C-alpha positions as protocol buffer text, in pm:
chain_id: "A"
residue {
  index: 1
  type: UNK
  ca { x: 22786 y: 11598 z: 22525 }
}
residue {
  index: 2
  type: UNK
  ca { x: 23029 y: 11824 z: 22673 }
}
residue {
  index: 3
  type: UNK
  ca { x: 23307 y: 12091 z: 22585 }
}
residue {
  index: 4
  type: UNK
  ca { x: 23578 y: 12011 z: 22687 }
}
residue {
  index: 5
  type: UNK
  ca { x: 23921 y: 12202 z: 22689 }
}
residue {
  index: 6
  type: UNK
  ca { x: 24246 y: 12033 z: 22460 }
}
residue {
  index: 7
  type: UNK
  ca { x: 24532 y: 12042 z: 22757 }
}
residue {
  index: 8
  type: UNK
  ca { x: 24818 y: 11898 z: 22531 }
}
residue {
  index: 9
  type: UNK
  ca { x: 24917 y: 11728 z: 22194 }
}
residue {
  index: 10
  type: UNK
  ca { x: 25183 y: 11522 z: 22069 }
}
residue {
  index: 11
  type: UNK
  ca { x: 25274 y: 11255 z: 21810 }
}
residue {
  index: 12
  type: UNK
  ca { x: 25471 y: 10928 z: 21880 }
}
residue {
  index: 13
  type: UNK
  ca { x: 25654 y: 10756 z: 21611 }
}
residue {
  index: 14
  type: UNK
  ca { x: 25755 y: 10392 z: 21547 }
}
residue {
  index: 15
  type: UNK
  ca { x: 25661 y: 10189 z: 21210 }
}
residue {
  index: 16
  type: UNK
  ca { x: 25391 y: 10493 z: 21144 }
}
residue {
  index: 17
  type: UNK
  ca { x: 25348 y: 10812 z: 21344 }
}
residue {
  index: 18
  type: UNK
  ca { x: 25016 y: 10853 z: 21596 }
}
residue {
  index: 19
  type: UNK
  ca { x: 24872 y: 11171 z: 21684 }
}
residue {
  index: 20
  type: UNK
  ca { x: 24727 y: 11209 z: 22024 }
}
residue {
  index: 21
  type: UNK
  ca { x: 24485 y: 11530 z: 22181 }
}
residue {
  index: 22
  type: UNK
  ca { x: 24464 y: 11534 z: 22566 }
}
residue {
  index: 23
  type: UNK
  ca { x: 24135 y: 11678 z: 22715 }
}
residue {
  index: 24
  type: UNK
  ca { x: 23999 y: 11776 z: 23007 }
}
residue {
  index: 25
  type: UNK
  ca { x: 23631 y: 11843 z: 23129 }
}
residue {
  index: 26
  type: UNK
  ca { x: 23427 y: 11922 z: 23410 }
}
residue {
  index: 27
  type: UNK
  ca { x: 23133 y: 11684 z: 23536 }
}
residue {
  index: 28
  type: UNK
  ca { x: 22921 y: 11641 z: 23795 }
}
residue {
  index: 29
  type: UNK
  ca { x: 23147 y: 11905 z: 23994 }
}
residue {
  index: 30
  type: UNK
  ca { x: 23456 y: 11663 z: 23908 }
}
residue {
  index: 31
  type: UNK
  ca { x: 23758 y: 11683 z: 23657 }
}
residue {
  index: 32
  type: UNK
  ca { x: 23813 y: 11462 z: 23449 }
}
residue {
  index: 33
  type: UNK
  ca { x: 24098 y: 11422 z: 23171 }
}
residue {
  index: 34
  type: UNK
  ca { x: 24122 y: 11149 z: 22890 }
}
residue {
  index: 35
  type: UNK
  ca { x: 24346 y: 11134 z: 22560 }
}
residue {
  index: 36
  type: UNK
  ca { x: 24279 y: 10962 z: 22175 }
}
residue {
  index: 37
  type: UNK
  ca { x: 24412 y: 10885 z: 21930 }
}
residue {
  index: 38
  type: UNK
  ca { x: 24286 y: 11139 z: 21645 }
}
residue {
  index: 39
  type: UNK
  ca { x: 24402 y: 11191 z: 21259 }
}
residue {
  index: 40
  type: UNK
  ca { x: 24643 y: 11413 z: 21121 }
}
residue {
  index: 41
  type: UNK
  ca { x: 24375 y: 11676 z: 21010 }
}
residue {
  index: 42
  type: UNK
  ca { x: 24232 y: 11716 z: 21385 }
}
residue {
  index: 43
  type: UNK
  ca { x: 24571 y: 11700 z: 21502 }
}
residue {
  index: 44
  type: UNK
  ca { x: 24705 y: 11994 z: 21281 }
}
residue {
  index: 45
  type: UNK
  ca { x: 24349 y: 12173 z: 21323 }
}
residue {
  index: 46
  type: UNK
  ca { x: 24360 y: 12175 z: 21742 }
}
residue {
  index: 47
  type: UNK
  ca { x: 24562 y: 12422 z: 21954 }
}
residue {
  index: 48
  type: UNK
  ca { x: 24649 y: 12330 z: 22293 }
}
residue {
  index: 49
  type: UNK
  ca { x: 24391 y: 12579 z: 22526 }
}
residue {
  index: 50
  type: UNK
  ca { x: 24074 y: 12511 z: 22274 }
}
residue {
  index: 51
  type: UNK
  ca { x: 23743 y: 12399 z: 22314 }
}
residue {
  index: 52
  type: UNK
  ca { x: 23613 y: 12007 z: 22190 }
}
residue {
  index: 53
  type: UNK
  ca { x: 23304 y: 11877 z: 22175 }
}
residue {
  index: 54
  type: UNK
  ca { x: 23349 y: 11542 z: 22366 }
}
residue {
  index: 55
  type: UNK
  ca { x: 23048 y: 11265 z: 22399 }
}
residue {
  index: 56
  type: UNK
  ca { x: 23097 y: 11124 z: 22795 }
}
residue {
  index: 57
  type: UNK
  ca { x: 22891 y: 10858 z: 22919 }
}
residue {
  index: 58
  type: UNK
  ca { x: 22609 y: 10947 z: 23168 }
}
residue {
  index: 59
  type: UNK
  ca { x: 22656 y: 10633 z: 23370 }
}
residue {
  index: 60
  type: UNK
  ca { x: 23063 y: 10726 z: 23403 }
}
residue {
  index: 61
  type: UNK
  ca { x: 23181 y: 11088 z: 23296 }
}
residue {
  index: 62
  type: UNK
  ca { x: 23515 y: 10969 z: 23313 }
}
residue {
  index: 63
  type: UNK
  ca { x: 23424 y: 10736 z: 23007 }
}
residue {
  index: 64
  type: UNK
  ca { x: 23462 y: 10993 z: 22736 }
}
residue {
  index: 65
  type: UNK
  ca { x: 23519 y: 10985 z: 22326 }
}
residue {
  index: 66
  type: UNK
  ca { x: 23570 y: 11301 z: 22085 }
}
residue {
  index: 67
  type: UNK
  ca { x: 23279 y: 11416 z: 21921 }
}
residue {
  index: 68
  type: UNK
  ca { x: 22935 y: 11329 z: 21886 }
}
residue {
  index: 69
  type: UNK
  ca { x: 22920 y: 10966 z: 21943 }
}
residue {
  index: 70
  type: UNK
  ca { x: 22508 y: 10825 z: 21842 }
}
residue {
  index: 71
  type: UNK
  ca { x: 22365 y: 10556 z: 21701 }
}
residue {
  index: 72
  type: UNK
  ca { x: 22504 y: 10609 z: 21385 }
}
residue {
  index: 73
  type: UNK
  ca { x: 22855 y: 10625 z: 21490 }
}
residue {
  index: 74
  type: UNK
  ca { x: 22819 y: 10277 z: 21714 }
}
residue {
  index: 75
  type: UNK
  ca { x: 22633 y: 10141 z: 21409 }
}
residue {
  index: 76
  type: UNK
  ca { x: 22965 y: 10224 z: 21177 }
}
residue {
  index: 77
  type: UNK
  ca { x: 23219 y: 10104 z: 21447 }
}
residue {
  index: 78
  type: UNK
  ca { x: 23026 y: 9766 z: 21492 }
}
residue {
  index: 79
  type: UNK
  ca { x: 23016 y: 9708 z: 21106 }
}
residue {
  index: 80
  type: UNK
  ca { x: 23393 y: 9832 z: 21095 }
}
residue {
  index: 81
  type: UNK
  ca { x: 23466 y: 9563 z: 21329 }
}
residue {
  index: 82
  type: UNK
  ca { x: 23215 y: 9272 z: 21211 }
}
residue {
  index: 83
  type: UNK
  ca { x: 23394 y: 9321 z: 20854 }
}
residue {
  index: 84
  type: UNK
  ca { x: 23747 y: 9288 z: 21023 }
}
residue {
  index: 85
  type: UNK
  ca { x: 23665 y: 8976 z: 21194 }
}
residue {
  index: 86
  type: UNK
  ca { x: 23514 y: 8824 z: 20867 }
}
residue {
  index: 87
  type: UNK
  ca { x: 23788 y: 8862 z: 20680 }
}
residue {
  index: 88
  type: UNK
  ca { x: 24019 y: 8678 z: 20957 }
}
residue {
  index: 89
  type: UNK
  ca { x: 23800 y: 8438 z: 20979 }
}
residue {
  index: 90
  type: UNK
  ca { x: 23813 y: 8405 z: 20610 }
}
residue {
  index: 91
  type: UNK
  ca { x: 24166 y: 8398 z: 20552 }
}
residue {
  index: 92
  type: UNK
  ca { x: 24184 y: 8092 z: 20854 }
}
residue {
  index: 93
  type: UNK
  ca { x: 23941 y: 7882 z: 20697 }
}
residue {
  index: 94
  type: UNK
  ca { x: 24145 y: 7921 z: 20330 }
}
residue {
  index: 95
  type: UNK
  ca { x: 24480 y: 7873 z: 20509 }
}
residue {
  index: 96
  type: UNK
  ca { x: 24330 y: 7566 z: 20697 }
}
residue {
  index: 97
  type: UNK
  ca { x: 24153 y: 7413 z: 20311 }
}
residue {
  index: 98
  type: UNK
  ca { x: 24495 y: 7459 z: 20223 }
}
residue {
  index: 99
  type: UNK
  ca { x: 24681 y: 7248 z: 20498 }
}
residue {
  index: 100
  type: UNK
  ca { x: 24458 y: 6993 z: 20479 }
}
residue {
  index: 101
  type: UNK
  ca { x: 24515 y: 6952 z: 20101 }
}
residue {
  index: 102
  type: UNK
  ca { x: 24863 y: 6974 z: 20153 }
}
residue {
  index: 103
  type: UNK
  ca { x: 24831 y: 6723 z: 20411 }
}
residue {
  index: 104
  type: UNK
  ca { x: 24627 y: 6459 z: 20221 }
}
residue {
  index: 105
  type: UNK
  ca { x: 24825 y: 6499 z: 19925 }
}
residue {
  index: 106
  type: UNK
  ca { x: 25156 y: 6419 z: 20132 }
}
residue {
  index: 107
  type: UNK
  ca { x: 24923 y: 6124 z: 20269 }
}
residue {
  index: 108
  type: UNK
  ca { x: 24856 y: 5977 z: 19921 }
}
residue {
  index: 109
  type: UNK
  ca { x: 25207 y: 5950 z: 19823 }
}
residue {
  index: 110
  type: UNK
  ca { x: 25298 y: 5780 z: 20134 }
}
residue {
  index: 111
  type: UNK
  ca { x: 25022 y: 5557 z: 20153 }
}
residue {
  index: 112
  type: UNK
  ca { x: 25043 y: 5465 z: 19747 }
}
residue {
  index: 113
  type: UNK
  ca { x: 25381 y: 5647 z: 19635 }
}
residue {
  index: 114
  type: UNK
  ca { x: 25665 y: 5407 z: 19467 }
}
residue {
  index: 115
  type: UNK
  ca { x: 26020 y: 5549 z: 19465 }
}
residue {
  index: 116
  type: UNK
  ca { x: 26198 y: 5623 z: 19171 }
}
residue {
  index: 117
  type: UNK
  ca { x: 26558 y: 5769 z: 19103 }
}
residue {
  index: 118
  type: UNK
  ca { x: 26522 y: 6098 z: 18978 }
}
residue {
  index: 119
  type: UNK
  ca { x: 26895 y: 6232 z: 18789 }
}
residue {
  index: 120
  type: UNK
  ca { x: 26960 y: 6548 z: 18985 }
}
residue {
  index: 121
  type: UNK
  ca { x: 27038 y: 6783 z: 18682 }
}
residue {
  index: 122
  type: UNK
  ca { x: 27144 y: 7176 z: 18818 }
}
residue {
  index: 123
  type: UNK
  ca { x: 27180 y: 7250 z: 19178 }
}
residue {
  index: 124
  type: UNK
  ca { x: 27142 y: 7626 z: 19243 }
}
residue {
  index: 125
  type: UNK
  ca { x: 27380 y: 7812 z: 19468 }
}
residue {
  index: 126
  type: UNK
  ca { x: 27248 y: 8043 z: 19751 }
}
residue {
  index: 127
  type: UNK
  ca { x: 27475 y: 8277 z: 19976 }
}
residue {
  index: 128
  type: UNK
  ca { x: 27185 y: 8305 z: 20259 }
}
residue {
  index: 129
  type: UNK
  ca { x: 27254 y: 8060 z: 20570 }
}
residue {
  index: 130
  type: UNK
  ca { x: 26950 y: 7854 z: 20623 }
}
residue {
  index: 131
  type: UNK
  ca { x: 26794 y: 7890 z: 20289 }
}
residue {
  index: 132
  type: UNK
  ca { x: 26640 y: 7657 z: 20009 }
}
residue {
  index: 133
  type: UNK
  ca { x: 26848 y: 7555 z: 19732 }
}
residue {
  index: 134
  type: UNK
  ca { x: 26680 y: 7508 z: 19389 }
}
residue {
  index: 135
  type: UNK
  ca { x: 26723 y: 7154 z: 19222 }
}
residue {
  index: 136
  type: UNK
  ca { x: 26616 y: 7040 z: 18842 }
}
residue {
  index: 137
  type: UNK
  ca { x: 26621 y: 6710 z: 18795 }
}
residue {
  index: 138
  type: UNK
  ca { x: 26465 y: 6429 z: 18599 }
}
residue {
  index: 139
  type: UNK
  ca { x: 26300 y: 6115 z: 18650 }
}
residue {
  index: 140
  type: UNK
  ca { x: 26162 y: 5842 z: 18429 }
}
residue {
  index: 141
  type: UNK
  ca { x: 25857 y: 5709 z: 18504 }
}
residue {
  index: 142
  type: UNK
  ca { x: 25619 y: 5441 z: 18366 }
}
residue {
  index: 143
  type: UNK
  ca { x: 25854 y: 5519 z: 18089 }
}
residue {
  index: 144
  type: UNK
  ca { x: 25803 y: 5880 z: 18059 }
}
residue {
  index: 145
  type: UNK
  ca { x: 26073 y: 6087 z: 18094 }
}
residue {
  index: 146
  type: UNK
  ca { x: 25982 y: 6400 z: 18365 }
}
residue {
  index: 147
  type: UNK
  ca { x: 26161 y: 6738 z: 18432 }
}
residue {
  index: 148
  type: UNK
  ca { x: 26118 y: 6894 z: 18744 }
}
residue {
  index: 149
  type: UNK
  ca { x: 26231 y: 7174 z: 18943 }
}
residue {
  index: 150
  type: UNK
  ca { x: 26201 y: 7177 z: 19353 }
}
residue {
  index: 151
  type: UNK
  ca { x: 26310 y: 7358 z: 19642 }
}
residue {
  index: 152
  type: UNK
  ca { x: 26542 y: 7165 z: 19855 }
}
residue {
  index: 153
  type: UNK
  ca { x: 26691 y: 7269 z: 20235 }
}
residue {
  index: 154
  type: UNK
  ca { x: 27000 y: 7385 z: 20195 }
}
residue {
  index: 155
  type: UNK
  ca { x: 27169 y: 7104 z: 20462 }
}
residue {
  index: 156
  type: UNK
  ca { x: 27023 y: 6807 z: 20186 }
}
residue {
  index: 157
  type: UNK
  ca { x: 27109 y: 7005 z: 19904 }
}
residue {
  index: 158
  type: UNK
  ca { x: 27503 y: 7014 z: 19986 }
}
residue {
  index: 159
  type: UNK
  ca { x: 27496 y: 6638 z: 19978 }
}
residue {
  index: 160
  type: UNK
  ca { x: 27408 y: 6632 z: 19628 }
}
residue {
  index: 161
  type: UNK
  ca { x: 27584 y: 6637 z: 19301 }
}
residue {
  index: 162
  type: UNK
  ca { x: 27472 y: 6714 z: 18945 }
}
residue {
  index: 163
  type: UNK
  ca { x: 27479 y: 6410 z: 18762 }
}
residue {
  index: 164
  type: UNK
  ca { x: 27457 y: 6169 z: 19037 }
}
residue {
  index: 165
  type: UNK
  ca { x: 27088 y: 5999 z: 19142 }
}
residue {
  index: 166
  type: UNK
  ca { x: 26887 y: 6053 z: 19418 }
}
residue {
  index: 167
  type: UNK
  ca { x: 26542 y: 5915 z: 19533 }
}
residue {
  index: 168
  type: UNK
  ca { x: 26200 y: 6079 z: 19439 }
}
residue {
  index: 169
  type: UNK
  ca { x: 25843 y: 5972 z: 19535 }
}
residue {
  index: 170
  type: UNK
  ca { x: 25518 y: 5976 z: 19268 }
}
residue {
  index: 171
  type: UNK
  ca { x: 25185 y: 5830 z: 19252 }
}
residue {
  index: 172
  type: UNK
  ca { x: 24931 y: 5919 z: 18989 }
}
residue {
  index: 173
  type: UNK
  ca { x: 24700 y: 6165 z: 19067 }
}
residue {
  index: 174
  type: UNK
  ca { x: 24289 y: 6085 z: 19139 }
}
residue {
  index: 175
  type: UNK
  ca { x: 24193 y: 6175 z: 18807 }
}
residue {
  index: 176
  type: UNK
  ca { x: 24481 y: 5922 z: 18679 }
}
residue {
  index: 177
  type: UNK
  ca { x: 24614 y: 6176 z: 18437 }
}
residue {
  index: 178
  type: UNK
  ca { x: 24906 y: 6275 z: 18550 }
}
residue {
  index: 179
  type: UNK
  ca { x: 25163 y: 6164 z: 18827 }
}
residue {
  index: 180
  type: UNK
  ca { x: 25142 y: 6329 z: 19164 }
}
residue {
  index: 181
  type: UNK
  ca { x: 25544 y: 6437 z: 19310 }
}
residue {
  index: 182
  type: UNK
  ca { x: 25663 y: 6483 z: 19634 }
}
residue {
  index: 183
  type: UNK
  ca { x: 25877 y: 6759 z: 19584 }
}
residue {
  index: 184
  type: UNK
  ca { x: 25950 y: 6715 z: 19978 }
}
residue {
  index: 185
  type: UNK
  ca { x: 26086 y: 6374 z: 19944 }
}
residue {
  index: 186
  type: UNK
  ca { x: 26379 y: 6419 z: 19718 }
}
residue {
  index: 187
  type: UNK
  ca { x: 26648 y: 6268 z: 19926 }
}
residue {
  index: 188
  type: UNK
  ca { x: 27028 y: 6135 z: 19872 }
}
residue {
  index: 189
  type: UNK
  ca { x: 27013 y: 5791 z: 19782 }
}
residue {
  index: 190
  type: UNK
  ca { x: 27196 y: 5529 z: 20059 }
}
């Protein structure tokens, strides 16, 4: 570990504001300068002309970090970053479950859907360009009358009226409870 003296300090601002302390020390009869990031508190606590403790790497003085960097403080940054990368790698394997059940279930209905007309009840009306459209609607099937509400592109949703019929797809679901809908698949009939 060295001392080394703070040369300059500034913030830079964009979507949240950084705080930077510039440093300079002498080593093996060589200058050296480096800057980091720091937090507000060291920011506000260090004037420009002071003295730092800063932790340089025997190998490569020009390698440097603030403070006392030891085994504990590698050991905290490597479990900082191990606990980072788990939850990515968490969140990818529950967005990937979900694709893939997304995925079969659009499967199924292809594979064993039937096509029923489905009485387009309410169309919502949306002012944003390029957004969904809401649609209720009913269809009858196995002669069960079935109310549904589903999110329609805008483009396929202006060629639809209230009242008039379009086409829906359904199978039942694995359990054979239920019916399965393709909320994706409601179309203008032809």
């Amino acid at each position: 570990m060295v001392q080394a003296t703070v040369n300059n300090k500034y913030s830079s601002s964009g979507k949240s504001t950084s705080y930077y302390i510039e440093y300079s020390w002498l080593a093996n009869n060589e200058y050296n300068s480096d800057k980091q990031d720091v937090g507000w508190s060291m920011y506000a606590d260090t004037k420009i002309g002071s003295k730092v403790s800063v932790t340089i790497l025997p190998s490569n003085p020009k390698i440097s970090r603030l403070g006392h960097v030891d085994d504990a403080y590698l050991a905290h940054s490597i479990n900082l970053w191990l606990g980072g990368s788990t939850c990515i790698v968490g969140l990818f394997v529950i967005l990937r479950i979900s694709i893939e059940v997304s995925h079969s279930r659009e499967e199924r209905l292809l594979e064993s859907g039937f096509a029923v007309p489905a009485l387009i009840k309410k169309i919502s009306v949306s002012t944003k360009k390029g957004s969904m459209q809401r649609v209720e609607y009913e269809a009858t099937v196995e002669g069960k009358t079935i109310s549904r509400k589903a999110s329609v592109d805008t483009a396929k949703a202006r060629e639809m009226r209230e009242g008039c019929y379009s086409t829906y797809l359904y199978t039942r679901d694995r359990m054979n409870k239920g019916f399965l809908f393709d909320e994706i698949s409601l179309q203008k009939l032809v």
